[in-house]
mmCIF file of C-alpha atoms in Angstrom:
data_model
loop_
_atom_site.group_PDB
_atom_site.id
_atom_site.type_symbol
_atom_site.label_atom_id
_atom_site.label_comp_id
_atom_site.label_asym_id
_atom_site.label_seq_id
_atom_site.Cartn_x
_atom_site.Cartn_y
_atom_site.Cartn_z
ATOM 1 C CA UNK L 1 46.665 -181.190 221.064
ATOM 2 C CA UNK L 2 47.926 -179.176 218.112
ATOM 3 C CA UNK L 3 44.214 -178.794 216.376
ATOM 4 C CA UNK L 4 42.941 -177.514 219.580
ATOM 5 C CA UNK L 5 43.014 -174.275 220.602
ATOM 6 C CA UNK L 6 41.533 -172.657 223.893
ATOM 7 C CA UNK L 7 41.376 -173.471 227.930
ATOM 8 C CA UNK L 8 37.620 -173.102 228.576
ATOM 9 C CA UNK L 9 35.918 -172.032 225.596
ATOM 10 C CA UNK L 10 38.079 -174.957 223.069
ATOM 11 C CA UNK L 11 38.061 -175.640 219.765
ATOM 12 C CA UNK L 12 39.728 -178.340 218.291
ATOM 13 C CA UNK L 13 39.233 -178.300 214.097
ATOM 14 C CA UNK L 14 39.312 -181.474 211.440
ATOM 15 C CA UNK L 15 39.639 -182.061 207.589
ATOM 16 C CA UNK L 16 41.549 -181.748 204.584
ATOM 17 C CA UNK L 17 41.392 -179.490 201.757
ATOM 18 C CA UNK L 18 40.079 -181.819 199.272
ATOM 19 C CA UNK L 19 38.823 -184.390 201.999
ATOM 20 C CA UNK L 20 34.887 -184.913 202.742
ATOM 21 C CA UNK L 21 34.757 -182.314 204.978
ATOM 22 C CA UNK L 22 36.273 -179.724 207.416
ATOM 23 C CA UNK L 23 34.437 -179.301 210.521
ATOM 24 C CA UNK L 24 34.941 -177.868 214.017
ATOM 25 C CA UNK L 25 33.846 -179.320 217.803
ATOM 26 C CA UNK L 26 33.386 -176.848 220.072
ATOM 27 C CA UNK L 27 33.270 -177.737 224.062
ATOM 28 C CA UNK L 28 33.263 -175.666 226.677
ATOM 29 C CA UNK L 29 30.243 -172.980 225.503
ATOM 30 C CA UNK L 30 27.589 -172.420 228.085
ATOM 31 C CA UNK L 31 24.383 -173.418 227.484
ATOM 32 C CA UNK L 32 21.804 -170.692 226.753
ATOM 33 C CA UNK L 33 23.424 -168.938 224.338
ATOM 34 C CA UNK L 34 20.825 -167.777 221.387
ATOM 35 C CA UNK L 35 22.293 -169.184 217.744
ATOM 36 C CA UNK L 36 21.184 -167.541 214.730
ATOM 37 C CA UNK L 37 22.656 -170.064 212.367
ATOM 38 C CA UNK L 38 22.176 -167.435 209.249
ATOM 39 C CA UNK L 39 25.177 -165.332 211.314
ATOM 40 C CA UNK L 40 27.178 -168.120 211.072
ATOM 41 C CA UNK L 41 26.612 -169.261 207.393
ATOM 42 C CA UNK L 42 27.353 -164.896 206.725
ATOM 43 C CA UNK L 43 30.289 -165.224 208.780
ATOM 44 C CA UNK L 44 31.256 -167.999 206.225
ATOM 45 C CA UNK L 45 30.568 -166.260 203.008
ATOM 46 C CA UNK L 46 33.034 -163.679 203.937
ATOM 47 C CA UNK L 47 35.655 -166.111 203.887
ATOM 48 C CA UNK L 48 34.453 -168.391 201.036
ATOM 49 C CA UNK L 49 36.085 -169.085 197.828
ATOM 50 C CA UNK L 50 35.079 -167.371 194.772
ATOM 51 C CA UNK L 51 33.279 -164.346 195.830
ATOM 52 C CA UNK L 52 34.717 -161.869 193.953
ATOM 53 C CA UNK L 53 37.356 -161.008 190.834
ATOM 54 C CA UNK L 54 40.260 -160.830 193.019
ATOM 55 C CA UNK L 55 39.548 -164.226 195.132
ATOM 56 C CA UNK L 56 40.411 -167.769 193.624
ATOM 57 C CA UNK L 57 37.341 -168.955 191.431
ATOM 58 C CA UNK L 58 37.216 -172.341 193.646
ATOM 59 C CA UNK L 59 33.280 -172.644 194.094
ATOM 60 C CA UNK L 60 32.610 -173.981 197.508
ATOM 61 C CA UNK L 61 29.235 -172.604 198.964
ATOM 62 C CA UNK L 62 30.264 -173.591 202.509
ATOM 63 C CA UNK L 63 26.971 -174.501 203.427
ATOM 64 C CA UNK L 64 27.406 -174.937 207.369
ATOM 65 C CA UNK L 65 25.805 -178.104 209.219
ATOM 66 C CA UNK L 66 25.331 -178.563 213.059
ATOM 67 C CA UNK L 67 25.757 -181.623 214.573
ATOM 68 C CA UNK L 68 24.569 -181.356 217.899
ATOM 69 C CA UNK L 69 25.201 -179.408 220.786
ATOM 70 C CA UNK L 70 22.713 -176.945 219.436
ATOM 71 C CA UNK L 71 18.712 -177.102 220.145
ATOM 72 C CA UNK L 72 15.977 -175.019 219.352
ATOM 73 C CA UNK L 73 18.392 -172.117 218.170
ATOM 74 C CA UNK L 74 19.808 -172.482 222.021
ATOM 75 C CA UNK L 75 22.586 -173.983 222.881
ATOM 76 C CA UNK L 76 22.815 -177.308 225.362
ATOM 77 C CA UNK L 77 26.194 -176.384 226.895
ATOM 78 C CA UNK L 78 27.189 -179.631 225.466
ATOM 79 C CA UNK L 79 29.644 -180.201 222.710
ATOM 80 C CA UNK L 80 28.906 -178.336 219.518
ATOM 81 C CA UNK L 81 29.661 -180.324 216.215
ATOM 82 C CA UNK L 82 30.130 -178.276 213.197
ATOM 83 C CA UNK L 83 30.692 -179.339 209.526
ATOM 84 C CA UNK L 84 31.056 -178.049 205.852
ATOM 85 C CA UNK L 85 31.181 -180.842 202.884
ATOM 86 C CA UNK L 86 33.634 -179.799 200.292
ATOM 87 C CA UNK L 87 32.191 -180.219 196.822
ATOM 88 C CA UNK L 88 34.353 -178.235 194.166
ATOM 89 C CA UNK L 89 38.107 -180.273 194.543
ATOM 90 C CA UNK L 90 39.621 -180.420 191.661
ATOM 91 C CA UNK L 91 42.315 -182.904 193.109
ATOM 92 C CA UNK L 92 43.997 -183.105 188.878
ATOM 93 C CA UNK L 93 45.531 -180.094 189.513
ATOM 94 C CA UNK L 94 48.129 -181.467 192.262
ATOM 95 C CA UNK L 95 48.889 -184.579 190.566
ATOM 96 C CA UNK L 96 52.208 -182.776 189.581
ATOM 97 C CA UNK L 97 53.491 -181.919 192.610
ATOM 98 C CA UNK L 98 52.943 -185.084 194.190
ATOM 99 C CA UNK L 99 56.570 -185.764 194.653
ATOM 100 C CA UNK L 100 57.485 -181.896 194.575
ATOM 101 C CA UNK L 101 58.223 -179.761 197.452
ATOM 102 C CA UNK L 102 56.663 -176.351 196.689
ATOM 103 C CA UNK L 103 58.788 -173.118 197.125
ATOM 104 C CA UNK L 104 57.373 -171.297 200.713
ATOM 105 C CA UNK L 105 54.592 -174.328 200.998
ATOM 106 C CA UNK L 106 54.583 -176.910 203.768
ATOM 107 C CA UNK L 107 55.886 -179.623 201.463
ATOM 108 C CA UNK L 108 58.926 -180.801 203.011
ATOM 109 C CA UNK L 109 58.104 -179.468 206.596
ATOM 110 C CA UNK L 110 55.195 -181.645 206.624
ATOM 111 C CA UNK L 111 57.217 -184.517 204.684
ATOM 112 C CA UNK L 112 60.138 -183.808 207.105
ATOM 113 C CA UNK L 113 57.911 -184.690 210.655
ATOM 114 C CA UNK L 114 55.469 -187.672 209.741
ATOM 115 C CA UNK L 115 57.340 -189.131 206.745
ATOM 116 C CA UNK L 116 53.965 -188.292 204.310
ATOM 117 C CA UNK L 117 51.630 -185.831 203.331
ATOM 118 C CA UNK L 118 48.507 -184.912 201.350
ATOM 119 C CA UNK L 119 49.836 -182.988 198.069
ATOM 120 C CA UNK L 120 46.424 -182.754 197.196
ATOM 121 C CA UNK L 121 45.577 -178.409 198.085
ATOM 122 C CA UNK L 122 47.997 -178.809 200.651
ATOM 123 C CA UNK L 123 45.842 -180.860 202.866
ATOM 124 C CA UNK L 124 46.188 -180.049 206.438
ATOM 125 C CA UNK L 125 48.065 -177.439 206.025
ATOM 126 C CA UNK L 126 45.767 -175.549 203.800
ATOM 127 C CA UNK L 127 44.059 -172.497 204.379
ATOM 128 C CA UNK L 128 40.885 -174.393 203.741
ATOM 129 C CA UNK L 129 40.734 -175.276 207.563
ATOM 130 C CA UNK L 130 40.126 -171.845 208.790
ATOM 131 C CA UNK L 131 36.495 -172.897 207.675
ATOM 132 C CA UNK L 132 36.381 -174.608 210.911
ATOM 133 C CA UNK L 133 37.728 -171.611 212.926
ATOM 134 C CA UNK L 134 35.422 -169.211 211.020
ATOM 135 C CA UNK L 135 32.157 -171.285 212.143
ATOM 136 C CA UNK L 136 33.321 -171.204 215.660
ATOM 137 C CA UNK L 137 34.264 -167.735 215.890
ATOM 138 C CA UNK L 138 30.770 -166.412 214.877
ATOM 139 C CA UNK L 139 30.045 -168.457 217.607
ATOM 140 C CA UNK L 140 32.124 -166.586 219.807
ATOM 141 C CA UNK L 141 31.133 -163.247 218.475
ATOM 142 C CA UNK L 142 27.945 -164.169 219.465
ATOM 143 C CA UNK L 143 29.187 -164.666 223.204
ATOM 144 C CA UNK L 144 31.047 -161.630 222.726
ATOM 145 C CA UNK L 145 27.803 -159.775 221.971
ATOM 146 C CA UNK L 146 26.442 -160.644 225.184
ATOM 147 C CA UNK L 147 28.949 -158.562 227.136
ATOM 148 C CA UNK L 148 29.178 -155.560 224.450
ATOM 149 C CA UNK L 149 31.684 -156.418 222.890
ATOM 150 C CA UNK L 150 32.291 -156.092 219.180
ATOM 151 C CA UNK L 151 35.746 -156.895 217.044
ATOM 152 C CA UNK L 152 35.991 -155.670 213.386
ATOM 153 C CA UNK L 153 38.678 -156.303 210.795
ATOM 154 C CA UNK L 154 39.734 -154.618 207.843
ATOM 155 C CA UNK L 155 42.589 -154.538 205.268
ATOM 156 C CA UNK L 156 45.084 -151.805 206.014
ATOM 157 C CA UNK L 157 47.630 -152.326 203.454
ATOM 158 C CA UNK L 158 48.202 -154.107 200.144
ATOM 159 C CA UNK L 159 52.021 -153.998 199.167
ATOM 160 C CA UNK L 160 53.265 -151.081 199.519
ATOM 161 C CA UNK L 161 49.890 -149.035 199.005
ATOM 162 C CA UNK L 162 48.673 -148.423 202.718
ATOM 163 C CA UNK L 163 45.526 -146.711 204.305
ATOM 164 C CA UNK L 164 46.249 -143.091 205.816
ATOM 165 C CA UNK L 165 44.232 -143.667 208.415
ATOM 166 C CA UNK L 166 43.895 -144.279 211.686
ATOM 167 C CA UNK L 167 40.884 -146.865 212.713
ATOM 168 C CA UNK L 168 39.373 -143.956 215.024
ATOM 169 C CA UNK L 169 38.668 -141.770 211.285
ATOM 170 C CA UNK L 170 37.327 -144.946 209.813
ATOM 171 C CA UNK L 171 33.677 -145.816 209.561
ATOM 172 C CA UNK L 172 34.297 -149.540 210.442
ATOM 173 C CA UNK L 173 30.389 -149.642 208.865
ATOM 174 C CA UNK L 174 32.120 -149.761 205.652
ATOM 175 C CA UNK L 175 34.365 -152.667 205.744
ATOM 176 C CA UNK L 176 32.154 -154.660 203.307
ATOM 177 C CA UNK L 177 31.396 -151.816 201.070
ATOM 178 C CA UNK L 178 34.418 -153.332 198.559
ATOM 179 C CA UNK L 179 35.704 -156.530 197.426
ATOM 180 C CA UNK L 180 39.010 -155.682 199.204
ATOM 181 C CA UNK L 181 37.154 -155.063 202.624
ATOM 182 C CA UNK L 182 39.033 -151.569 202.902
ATOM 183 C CA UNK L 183 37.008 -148.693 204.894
ATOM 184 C CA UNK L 184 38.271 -146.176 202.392
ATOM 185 C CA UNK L 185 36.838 -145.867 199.095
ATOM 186 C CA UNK L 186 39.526 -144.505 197.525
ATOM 187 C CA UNK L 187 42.364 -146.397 198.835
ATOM 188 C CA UNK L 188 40.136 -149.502 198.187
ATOM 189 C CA UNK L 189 40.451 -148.806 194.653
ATOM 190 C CA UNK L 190 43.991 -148.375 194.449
ATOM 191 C CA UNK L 191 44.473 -151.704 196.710
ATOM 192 C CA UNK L 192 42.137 -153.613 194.022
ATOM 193 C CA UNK L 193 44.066 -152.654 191.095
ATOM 194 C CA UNK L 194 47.372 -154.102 192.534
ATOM 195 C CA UNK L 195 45.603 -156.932 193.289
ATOM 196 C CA UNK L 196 44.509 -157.081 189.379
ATOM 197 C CA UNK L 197 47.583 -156.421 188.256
ATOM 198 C CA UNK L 198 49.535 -159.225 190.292
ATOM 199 C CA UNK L 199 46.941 -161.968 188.819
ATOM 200 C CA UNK L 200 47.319 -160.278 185.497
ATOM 201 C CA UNK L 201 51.237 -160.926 186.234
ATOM 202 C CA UNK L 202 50.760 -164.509 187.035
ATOM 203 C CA UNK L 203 51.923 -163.614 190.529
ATOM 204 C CA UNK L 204 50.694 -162.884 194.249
ATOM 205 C CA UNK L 205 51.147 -159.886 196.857
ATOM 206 C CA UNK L 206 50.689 -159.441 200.519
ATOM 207 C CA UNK L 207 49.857 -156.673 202.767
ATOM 208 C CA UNK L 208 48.263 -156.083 206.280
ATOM 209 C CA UNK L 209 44.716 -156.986 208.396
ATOM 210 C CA UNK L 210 43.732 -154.487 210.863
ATOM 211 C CA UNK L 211 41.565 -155.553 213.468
ATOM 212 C CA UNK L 212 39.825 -153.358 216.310
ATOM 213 C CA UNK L 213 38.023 -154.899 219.313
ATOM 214 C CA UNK L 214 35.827 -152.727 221.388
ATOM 215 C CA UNK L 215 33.938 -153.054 224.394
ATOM 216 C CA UNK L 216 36.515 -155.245 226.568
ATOM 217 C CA UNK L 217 36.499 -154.947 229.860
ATOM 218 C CA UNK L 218 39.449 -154.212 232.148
ATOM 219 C CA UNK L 219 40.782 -157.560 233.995
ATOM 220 C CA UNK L 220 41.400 -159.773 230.911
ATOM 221 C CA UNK L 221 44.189 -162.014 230.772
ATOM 222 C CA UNK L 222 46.408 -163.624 232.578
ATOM 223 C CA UNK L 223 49.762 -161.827 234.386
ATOM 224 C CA UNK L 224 52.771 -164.306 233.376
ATOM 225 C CA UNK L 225 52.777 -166.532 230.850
ATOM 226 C CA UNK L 226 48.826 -166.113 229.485
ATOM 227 C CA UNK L 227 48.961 -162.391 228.224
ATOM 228 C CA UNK L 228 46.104 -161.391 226.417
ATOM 229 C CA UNK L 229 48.461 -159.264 223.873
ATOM 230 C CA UNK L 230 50.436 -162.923 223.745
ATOM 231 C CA UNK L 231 47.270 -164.670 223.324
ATOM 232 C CA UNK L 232 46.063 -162.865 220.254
ATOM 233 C CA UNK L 233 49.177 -162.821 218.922
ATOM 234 C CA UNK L 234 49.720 -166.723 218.970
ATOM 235 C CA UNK L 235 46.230 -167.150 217.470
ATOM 236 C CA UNK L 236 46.967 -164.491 214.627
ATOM 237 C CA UNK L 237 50.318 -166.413 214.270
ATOM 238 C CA UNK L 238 48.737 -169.394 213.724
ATOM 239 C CA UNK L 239 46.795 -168.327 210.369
ATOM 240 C CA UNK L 240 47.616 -169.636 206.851
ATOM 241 C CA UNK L 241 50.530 -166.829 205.553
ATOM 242 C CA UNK L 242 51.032 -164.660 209.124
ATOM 243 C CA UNK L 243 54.077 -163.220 209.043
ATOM 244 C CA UNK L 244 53.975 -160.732 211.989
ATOM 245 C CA UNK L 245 52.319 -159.541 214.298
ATOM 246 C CA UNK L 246 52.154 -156.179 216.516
ATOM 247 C CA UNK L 247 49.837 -154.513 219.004
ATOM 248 C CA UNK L 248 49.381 -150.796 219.973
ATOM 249 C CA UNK L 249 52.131 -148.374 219.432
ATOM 250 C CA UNK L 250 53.540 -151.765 217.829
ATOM 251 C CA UNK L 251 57.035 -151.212 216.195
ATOM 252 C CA UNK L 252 56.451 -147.365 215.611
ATOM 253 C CA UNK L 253 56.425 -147.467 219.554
ATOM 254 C CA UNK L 254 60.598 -147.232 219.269
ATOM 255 C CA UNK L 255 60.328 -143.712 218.030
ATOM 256 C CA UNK L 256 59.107 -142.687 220.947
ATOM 257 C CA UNK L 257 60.437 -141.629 224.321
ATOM 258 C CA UNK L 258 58.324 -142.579 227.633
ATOM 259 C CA UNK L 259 57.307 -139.646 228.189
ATOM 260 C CA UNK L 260 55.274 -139.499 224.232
ATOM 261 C CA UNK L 261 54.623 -143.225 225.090
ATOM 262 C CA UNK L 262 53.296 -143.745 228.310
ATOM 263 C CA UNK L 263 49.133 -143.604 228.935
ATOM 264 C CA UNK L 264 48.263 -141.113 231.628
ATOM 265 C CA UNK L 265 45.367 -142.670 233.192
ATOM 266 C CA UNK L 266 42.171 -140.106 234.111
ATOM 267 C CA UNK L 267 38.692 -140.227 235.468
ATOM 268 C CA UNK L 268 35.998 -139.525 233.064
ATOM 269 C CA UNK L 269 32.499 -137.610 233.796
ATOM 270 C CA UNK L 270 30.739 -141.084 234.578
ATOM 271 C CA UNK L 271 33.599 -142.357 236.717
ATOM 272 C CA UNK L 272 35.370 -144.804 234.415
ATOM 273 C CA UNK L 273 38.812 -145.200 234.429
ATOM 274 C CA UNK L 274 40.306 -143.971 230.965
ATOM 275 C CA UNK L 275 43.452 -142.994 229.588
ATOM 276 C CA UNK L 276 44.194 -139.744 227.702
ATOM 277 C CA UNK L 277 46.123 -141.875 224.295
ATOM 278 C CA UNK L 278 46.101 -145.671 223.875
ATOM 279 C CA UNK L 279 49.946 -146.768 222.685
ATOM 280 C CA UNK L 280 49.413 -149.683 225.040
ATOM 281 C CA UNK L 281 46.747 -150.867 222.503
ATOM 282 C CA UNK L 282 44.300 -151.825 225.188
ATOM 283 C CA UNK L 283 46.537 -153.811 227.311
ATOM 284 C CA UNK L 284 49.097 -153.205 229.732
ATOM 285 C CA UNK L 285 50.848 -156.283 232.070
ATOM 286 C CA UNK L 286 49.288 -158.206 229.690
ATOM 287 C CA UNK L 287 45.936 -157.961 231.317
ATOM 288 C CA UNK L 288 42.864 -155.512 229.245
ATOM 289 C CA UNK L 289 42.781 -152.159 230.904
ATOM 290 C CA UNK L 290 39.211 -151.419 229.411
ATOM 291 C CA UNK L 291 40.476 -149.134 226.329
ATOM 292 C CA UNK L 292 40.330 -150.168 222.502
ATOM 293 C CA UNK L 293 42.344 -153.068 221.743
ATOM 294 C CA UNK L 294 43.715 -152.811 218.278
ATOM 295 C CA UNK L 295 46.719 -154.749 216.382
ATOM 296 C CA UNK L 296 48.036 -155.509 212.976
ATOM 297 C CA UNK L 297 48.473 -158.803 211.235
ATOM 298 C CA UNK L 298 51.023 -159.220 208.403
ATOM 299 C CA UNK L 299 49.847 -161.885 205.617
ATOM 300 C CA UNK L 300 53.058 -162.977 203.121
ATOM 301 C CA UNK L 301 51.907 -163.209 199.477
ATOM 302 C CA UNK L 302 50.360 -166.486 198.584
ATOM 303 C CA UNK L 303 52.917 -169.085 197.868
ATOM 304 C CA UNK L 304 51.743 -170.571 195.208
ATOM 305 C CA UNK L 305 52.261 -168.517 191.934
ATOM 306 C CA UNK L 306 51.316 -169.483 188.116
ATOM 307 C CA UNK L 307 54.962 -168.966 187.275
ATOM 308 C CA UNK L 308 58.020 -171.161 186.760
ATOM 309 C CA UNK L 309 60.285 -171.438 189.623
ATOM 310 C CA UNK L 310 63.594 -173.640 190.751
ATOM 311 C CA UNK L 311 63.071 -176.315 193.367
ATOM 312 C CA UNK L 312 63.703 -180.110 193.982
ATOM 313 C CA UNK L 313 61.619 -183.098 194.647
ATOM 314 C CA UNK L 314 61.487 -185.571 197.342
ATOM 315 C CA UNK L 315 64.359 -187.388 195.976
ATOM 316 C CA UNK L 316 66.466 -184.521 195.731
ATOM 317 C CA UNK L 317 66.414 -183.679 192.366
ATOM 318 C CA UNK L 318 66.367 -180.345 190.831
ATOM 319 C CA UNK L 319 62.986 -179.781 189.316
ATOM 320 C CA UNK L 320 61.507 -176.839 187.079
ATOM 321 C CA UNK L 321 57.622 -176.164 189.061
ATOM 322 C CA UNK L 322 55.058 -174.006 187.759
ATOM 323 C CA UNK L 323 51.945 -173.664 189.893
ATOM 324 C CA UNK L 324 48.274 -174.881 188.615
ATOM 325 C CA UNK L 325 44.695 -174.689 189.530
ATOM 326 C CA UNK L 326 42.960 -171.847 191.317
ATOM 327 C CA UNK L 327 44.684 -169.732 194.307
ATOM 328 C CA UNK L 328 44.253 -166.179 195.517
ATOM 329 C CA UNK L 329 46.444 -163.524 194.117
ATOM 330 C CA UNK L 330 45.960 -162.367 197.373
ATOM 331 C CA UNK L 331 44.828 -163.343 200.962
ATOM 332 C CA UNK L 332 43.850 -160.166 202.464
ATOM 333 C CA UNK L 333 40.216 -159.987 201.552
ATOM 334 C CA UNK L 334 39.492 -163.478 202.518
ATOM 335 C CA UNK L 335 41.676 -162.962 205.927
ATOM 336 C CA UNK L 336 39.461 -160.299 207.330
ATOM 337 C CA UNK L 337 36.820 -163.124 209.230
ATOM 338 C CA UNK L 338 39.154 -165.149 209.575
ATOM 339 C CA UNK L 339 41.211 -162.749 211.937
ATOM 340 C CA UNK L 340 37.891 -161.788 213.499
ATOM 341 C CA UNK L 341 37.199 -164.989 214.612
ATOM 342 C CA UNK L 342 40.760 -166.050 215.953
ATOM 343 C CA UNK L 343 40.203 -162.675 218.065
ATOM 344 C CA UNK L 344 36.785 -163.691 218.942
ATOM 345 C CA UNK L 345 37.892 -166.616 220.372
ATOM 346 C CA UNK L 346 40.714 -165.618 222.532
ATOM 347 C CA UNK L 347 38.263 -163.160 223.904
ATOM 348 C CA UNK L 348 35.611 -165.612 224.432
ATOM 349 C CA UNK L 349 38.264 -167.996 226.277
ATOM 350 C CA UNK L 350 39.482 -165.137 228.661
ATOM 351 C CA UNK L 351 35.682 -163.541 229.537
ATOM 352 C CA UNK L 352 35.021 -167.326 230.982
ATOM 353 C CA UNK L 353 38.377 -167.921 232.637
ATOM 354 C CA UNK L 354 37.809 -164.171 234.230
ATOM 355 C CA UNK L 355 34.358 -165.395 235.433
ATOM 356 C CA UNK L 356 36.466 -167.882 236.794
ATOM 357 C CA UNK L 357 38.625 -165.513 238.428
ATOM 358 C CA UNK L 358 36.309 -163.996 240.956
ATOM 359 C CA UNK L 359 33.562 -165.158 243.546
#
């Protein structure tokens, strides 16, 4: 069950990078749920290929088709089957790794556990299948909606050049008001230039995805082995080039004694339970306690870099490799829906198994 993610509201995804298609199947959504299909396809042209200077120049127009499941702009609460043809391979440019293990790629992991792989993009292992998860995590935004709440992502960090901010002096409006998807204008700018100048350098760079999900109720997640916080991270972990993960006070949290840490809890003028700071990032026991839930998402530079490097083929031979074809110099921008809708489906999954939970 590795390409299926989710206990009630599952996903499982398909395709190749330079196969027909990549498509999703989603069971488990109830019926009744309105589907504006433009939301989707928007959802997808945040995370498409060549949509800027700073993303690879592949032109896919991931044009979304539904296969069933859907009616009427309603769906059946049967399966939903969603696709996206791939048009713009350029399958040439991999002929010379065929027989090549990449440096940081999933060449000889792959190679190492079924004895074969695709060398063509990277095949399963490409980024190219978040297309899938993108389409069904509009879907489950859409759920989301229904209850209030709302999750937004935005690039934090690009190297070493890092936004000053916390999300609460953001306007999370702004997130598509740049190429970089960076709520600050000014630190946008800086972030794009790096960007420029790593492509100029025939090289890649990394940095961080911010994501903030508001609007979650308390009672979310499971005690033991089901955390939310372990949830999220697992899904975050499981994107093309995540690195890390943290949520909350995250790693900065060790600074702190328990007394700077720890969330006094406090009853507000309409009689909601609140707490006075949020280090526990919106979840405590591993269960939502009804505050913000925010967390940070570290993507590695892309592995695949336009300069010669030292590696060996799958004979063992030492081999000179220089990279070919079209690739991001970096990630980040292109990360940003795809992080929203890993979170939007974790949260989707846990508002049904809560439903679940209680007469």
């Amino acid at each position: 069950m590795s390409n299926t993610y989710g206990k009630l509201f599952r996903i499982t995804t398909f395709g190749e990078s330079h196969g027909a298609a990549v498509g999703v199947i989603i069971d488990g959504c109830p019926a009744g749920l309105e589907v504006n299909l433009e939301e989707i396809q928007h959802a997808l042209d945040r995370r498409r290929p060549g949509q800027s200077a700073i993303t690879t120049p592949r032109k896919e127009e991931d044009k979304v088709t539904v296969l069933s499941g859907i009616f009427e702009g309603m769906t059946q609460g049967t399966p939903i089957a969603m696709v996206v043809n791939n048009k713009d391979q350029h399958s040439h440019d991999y002929s010379h790794i065929q027989h090549a293990f990449r440096p940081s790629h999933a060449d000889y992991t792959y190679t190492a556990k079924y004895g074969t792989r695709d060398y063509r993009g990277g095949g399963r292992s490409s980024a190219r299948e978040t297309v899938a998860r993108v389409a069904a995590g509009a879907l489950a935004a859409k759920l989301l909606e229904k209850h209030g709440i709302s999750v937004k992502s935005y690039v934090s960090q690009v190297g070493k050049i890092k936004l000053q901010k916390a999300y609460t002096e953001l306007d999370l409006n702004q997130i598509d008001s740049n190429i970089v998807r960076c709520p600050d204008g000014a630190t946008a700018s800086r972030m794009i230039g790096l960007i420029e100048d790593a492509r100029d350098s025939l090289d890649t760079i990394g940095g961080v995805v911010s994501c903030v999900i508001k609007g979650v109720p308390a009672g979310l997640g499971e005690p033991v082995f089901d955390k939310l916080h372990a949830e999220l991270g697992k899904a975050m972990l499981s994107i093309n080039a995540v690195k890390g993960f943290e949520y909350g006070s995250g790693f900065e949290g060790v600074k702190m004694r328990g007394s700077e840490h720890n969330d006094e809890f406090y009853t507000d003028e309409a009689g909601k339970v609140r707490t006075r700071t949020n280090n526990s990032g919106g979840i405590q026991g591993g269960i939502s306690n009804g505050q913000d839930i925010y967390f940070n998402v570290a993507f590695k530079p892309v592995a695949t870099i336009l300069q010669p490097q030292q590696t060996i083929n799958d004979t063992g031979e030492d081999i000179t490799l220089k990279g070919k074809g079209r690739h991001d110099p970096c990630v980040l921008p292109r990360a940003v829906p795809i992080v929203d809708a890993m979170a939007a489906l974790v949260l989707a999954d846990f508002m049904m198994r809560q439903q679940a939970n209680k007469v």
